[in-house]
mmCIF file of C-alpha atoms in Angstrom:
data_model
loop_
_atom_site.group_PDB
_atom_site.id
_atom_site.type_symbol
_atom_site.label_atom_id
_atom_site.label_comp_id
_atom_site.label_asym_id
_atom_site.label_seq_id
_atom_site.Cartn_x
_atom_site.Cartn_y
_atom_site.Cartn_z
ATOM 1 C CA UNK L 1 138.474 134.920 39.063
ATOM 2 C CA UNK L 2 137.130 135.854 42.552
ATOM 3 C CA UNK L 3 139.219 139.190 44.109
ATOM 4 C CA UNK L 4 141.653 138.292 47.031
ATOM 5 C CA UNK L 5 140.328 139.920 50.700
ATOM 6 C CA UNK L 6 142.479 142.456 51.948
ATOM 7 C CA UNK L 7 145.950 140.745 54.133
ATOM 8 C CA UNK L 8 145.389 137.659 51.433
ATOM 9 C CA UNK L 9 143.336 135.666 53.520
ATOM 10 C CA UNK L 10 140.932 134.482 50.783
ATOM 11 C CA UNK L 11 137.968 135.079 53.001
ATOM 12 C CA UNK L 12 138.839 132.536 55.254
ATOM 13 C CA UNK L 13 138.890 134.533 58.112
ATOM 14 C CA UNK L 14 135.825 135.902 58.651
ATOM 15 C CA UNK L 15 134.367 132.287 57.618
ATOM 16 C CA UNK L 16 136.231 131.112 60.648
ATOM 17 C CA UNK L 17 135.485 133.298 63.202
ATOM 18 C CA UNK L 18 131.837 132.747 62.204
ATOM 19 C CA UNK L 19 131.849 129.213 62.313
ATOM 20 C CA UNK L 20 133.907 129.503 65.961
ATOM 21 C CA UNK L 21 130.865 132.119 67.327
ATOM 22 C CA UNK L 22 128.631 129.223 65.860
ATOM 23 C CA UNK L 23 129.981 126.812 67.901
ATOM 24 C CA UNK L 24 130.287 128.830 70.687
ATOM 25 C CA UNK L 25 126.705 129.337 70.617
ATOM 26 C CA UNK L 26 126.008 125.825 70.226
ATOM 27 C CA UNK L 27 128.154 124.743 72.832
ATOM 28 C CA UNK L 28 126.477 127.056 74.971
ATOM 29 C CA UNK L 29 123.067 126.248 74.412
ATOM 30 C CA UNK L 30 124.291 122.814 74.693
ATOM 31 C CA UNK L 31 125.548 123.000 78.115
ATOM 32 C CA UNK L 32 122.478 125.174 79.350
ATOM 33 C CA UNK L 33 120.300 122.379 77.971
ATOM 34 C CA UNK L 34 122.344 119.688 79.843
ATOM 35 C CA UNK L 35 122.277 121.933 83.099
ATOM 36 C CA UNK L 36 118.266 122.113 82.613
ATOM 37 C CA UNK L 37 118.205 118.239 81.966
ATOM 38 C CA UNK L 38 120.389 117.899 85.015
ATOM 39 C CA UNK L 39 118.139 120.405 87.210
ATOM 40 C CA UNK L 40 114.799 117.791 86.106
ATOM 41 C CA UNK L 41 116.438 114.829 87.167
ATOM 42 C CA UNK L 42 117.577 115.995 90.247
ATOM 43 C CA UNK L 43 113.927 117.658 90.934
ATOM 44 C CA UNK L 44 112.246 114.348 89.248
ATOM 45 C CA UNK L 45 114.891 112.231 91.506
ATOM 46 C CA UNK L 46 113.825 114.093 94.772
ATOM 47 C CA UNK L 47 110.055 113.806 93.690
ATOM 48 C CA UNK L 48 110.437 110.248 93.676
ATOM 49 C CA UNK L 49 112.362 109.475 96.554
ATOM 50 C CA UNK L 50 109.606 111.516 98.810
ATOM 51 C CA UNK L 51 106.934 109.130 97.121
ATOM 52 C CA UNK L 52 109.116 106.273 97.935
ATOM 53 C CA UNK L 53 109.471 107.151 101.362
ATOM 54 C CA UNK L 54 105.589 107.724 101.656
ATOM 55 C CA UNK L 55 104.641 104.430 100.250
ATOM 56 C CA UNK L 56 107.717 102.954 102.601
ATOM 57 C CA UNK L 57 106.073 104.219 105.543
ATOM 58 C CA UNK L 58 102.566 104.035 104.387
ATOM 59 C CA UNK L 59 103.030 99.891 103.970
ATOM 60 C CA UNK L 60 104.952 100.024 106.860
ATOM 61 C CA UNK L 61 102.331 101.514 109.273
ATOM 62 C CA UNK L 62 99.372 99.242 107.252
ATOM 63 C CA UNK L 63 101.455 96.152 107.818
ATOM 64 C CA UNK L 64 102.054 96.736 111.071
ATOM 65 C CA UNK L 65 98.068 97.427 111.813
ATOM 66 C CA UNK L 66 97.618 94.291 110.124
ATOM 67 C CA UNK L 67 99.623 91.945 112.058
ATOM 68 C CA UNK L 68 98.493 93.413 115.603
ATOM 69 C CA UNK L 69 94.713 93.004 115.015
ATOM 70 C CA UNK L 70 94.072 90.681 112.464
ATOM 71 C CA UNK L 71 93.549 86.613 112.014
ATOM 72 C CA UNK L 72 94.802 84.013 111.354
ATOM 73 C CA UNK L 73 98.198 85.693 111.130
ATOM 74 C CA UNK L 74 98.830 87.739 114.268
ATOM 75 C CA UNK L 75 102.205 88.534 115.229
ATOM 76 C CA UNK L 76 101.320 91.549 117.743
ATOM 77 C CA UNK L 77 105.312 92.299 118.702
ATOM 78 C CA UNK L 78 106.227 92.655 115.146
ATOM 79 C CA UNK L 79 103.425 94.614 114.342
ATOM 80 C CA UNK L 80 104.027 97.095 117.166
ATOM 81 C CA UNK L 81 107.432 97.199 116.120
ATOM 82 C CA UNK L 82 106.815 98.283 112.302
ATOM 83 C CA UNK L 83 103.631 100.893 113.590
ATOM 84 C CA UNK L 84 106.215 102.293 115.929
ATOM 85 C CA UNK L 85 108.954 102.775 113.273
ATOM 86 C CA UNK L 86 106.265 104.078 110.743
ATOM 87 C CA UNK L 87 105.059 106.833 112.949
ATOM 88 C CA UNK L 88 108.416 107.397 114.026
ATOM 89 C CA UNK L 89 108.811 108.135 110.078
ATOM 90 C CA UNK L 90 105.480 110.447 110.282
ATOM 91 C CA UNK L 91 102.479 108.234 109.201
ATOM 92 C CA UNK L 92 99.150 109.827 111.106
ATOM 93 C CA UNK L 93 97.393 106.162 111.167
ATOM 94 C CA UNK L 94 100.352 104.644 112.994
ATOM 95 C CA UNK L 95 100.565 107.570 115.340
ATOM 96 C CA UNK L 96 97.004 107.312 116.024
ATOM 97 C CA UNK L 97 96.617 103.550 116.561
ATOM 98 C CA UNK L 98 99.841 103.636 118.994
ATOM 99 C CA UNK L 99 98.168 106.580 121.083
ATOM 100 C CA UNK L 100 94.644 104.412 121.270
ATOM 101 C CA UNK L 101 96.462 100.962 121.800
ATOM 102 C CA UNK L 102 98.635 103.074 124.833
ATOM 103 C CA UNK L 103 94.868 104.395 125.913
ATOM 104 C CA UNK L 104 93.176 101.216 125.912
ATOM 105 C CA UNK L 105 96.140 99.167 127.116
ATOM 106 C CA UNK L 106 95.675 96.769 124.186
ATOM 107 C CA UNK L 107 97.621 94.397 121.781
ATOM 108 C CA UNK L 108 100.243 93.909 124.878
ATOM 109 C CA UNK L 109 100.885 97.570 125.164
ATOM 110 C CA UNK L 110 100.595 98.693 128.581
ATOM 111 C CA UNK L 111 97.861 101.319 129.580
ATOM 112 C CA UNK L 112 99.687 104.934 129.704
ATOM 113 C CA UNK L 113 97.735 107.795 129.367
ATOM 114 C CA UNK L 114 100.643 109.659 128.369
ATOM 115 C CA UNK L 115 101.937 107.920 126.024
ATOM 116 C CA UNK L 116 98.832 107.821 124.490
ATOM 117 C CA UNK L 117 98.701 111.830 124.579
ATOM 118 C CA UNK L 118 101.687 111.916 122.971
ATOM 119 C CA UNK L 119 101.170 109.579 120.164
ATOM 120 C CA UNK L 120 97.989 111.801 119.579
ATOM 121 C CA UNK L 121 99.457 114.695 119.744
ATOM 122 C CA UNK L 122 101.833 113.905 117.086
ATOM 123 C CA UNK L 123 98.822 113.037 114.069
ATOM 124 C CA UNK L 124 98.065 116.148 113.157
ATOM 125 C CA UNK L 125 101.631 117.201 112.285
ATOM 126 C CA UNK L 126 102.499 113.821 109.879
ATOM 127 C CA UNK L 127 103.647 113.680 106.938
ATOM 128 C CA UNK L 128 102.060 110.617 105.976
ATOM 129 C CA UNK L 129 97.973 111.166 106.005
ATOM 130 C CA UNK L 130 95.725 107.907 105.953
ATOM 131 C CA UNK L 131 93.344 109.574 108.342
ATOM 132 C CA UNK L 132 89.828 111.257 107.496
ATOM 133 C CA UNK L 133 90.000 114.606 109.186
ATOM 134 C CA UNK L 134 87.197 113.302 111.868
ATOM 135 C CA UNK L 135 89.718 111.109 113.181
ATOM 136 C CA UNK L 136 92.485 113.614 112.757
ATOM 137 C CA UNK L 137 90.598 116.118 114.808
ATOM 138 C CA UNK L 138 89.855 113.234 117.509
ATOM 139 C CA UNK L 139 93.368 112.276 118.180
ATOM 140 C CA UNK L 140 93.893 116.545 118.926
ATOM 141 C CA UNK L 141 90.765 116.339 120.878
ATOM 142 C CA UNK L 142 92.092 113.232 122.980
ATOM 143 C CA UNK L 143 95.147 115.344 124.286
ATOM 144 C CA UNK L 144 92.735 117.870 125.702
ATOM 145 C CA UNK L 145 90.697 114.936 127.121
ATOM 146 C CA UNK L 146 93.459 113.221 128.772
ATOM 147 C CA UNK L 147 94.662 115.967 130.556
ATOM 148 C CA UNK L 148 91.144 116.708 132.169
ATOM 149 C CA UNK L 149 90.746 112.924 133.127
ATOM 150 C CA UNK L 150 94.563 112.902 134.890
ATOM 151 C CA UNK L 151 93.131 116.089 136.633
ATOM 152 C CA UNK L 152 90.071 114.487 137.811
ATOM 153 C CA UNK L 153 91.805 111.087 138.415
ATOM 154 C CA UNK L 154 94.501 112.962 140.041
ATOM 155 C CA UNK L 155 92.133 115.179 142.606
ATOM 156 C CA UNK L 156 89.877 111.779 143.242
ATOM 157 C CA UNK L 157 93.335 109.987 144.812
ATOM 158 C CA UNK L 158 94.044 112.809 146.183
ATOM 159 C CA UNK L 159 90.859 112.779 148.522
ATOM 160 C CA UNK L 160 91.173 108.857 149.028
ATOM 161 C CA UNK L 161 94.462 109.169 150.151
ATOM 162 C CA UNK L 162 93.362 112.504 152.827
ATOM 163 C CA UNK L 163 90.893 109.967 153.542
ATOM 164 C CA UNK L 164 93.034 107.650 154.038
ATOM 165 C CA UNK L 165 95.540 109.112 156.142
ATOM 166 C CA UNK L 166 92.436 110.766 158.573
ATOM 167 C CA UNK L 167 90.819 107.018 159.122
ATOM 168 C CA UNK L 168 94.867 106.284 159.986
ATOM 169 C CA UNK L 169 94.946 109.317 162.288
ATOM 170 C CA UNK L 170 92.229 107.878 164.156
ATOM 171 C CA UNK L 171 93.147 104.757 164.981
#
């Protein structure tokens, strides 16, 4: 027959408090494996909600190109309206196209050099890149442009309206 363990425990004891550390440790590792599951989804989760929002805005700002300057299905207002929103969102081809509509004075917008500045301004900063880097580099080179062209427009009616005012002066 098998010798008692001292206080007449059988052995059970230390059997239990083994088993106990076991499960301890498995509990543990459990919990640090949900944790790391939990950390992936949330990093997987965040992953795709930033490609979600770039193929929101992306389709958003192509749609909206689409509908101002193409046939047979032209709806110019609606189109302005979803290229607005997209570069609103960030998206470099809607911020371009608004600040060379605004330029041009095209697709109903009206002709505002600074509006168009600003809208060029803004490309290189977005988020959302559908742009070659010529065109990227033209937008930043049209805010430098426009303010030399308001300069010169500026000084030219400036010196029509001295003109002006001395053909006045003589009459």
């Amino acid at each position: 027959t098998a010798a008692a363990a001292p206080g007449g425990s059988g052995g059970c004891l230390p059997a239990a408090a083994d088993e106990t550390a076991a499960a301890d440790e498995t509990t543990a590792a459990a919990l640090a494996a949900e944790a790391a599951v939990r950390r992936r989804a949330e990093e997987e989760r965040a992953a795709a909600s930033q490609l979600l929002a770039y193929a929101y805005t992306s389709g958003m700002a192509r749609a909206g190109v689409s509908l101002v300057q193409r046939q047979p299905v032209r709806d110019a207002c609606f189109g302005i309206d979803l290229v607005s929103k997209a570069a609103s969102m960030g998206s470099d081809l809607a911020s371009y196209s608004l600040g060379q509509w605004h330029e041009e004075g095209s697709h109903g917008l009206p002709h505002d050099l600074a509006e168009a500045k600003f809208w060029y301004s803004t490309v290189p900063a977005c988020a959302t890149r559908h742009l070659d880097a010529s065109l990227v580099r033209r937008a930043a080179a049209r805010v430098g442009e426009i303010d030399t062209e308001a300069a010169a427009w500026a000084s030219a009616e400036a010196a029509a309206n001295a003109a002006i005012d001395e053909a006045l002066a003589g009459i």
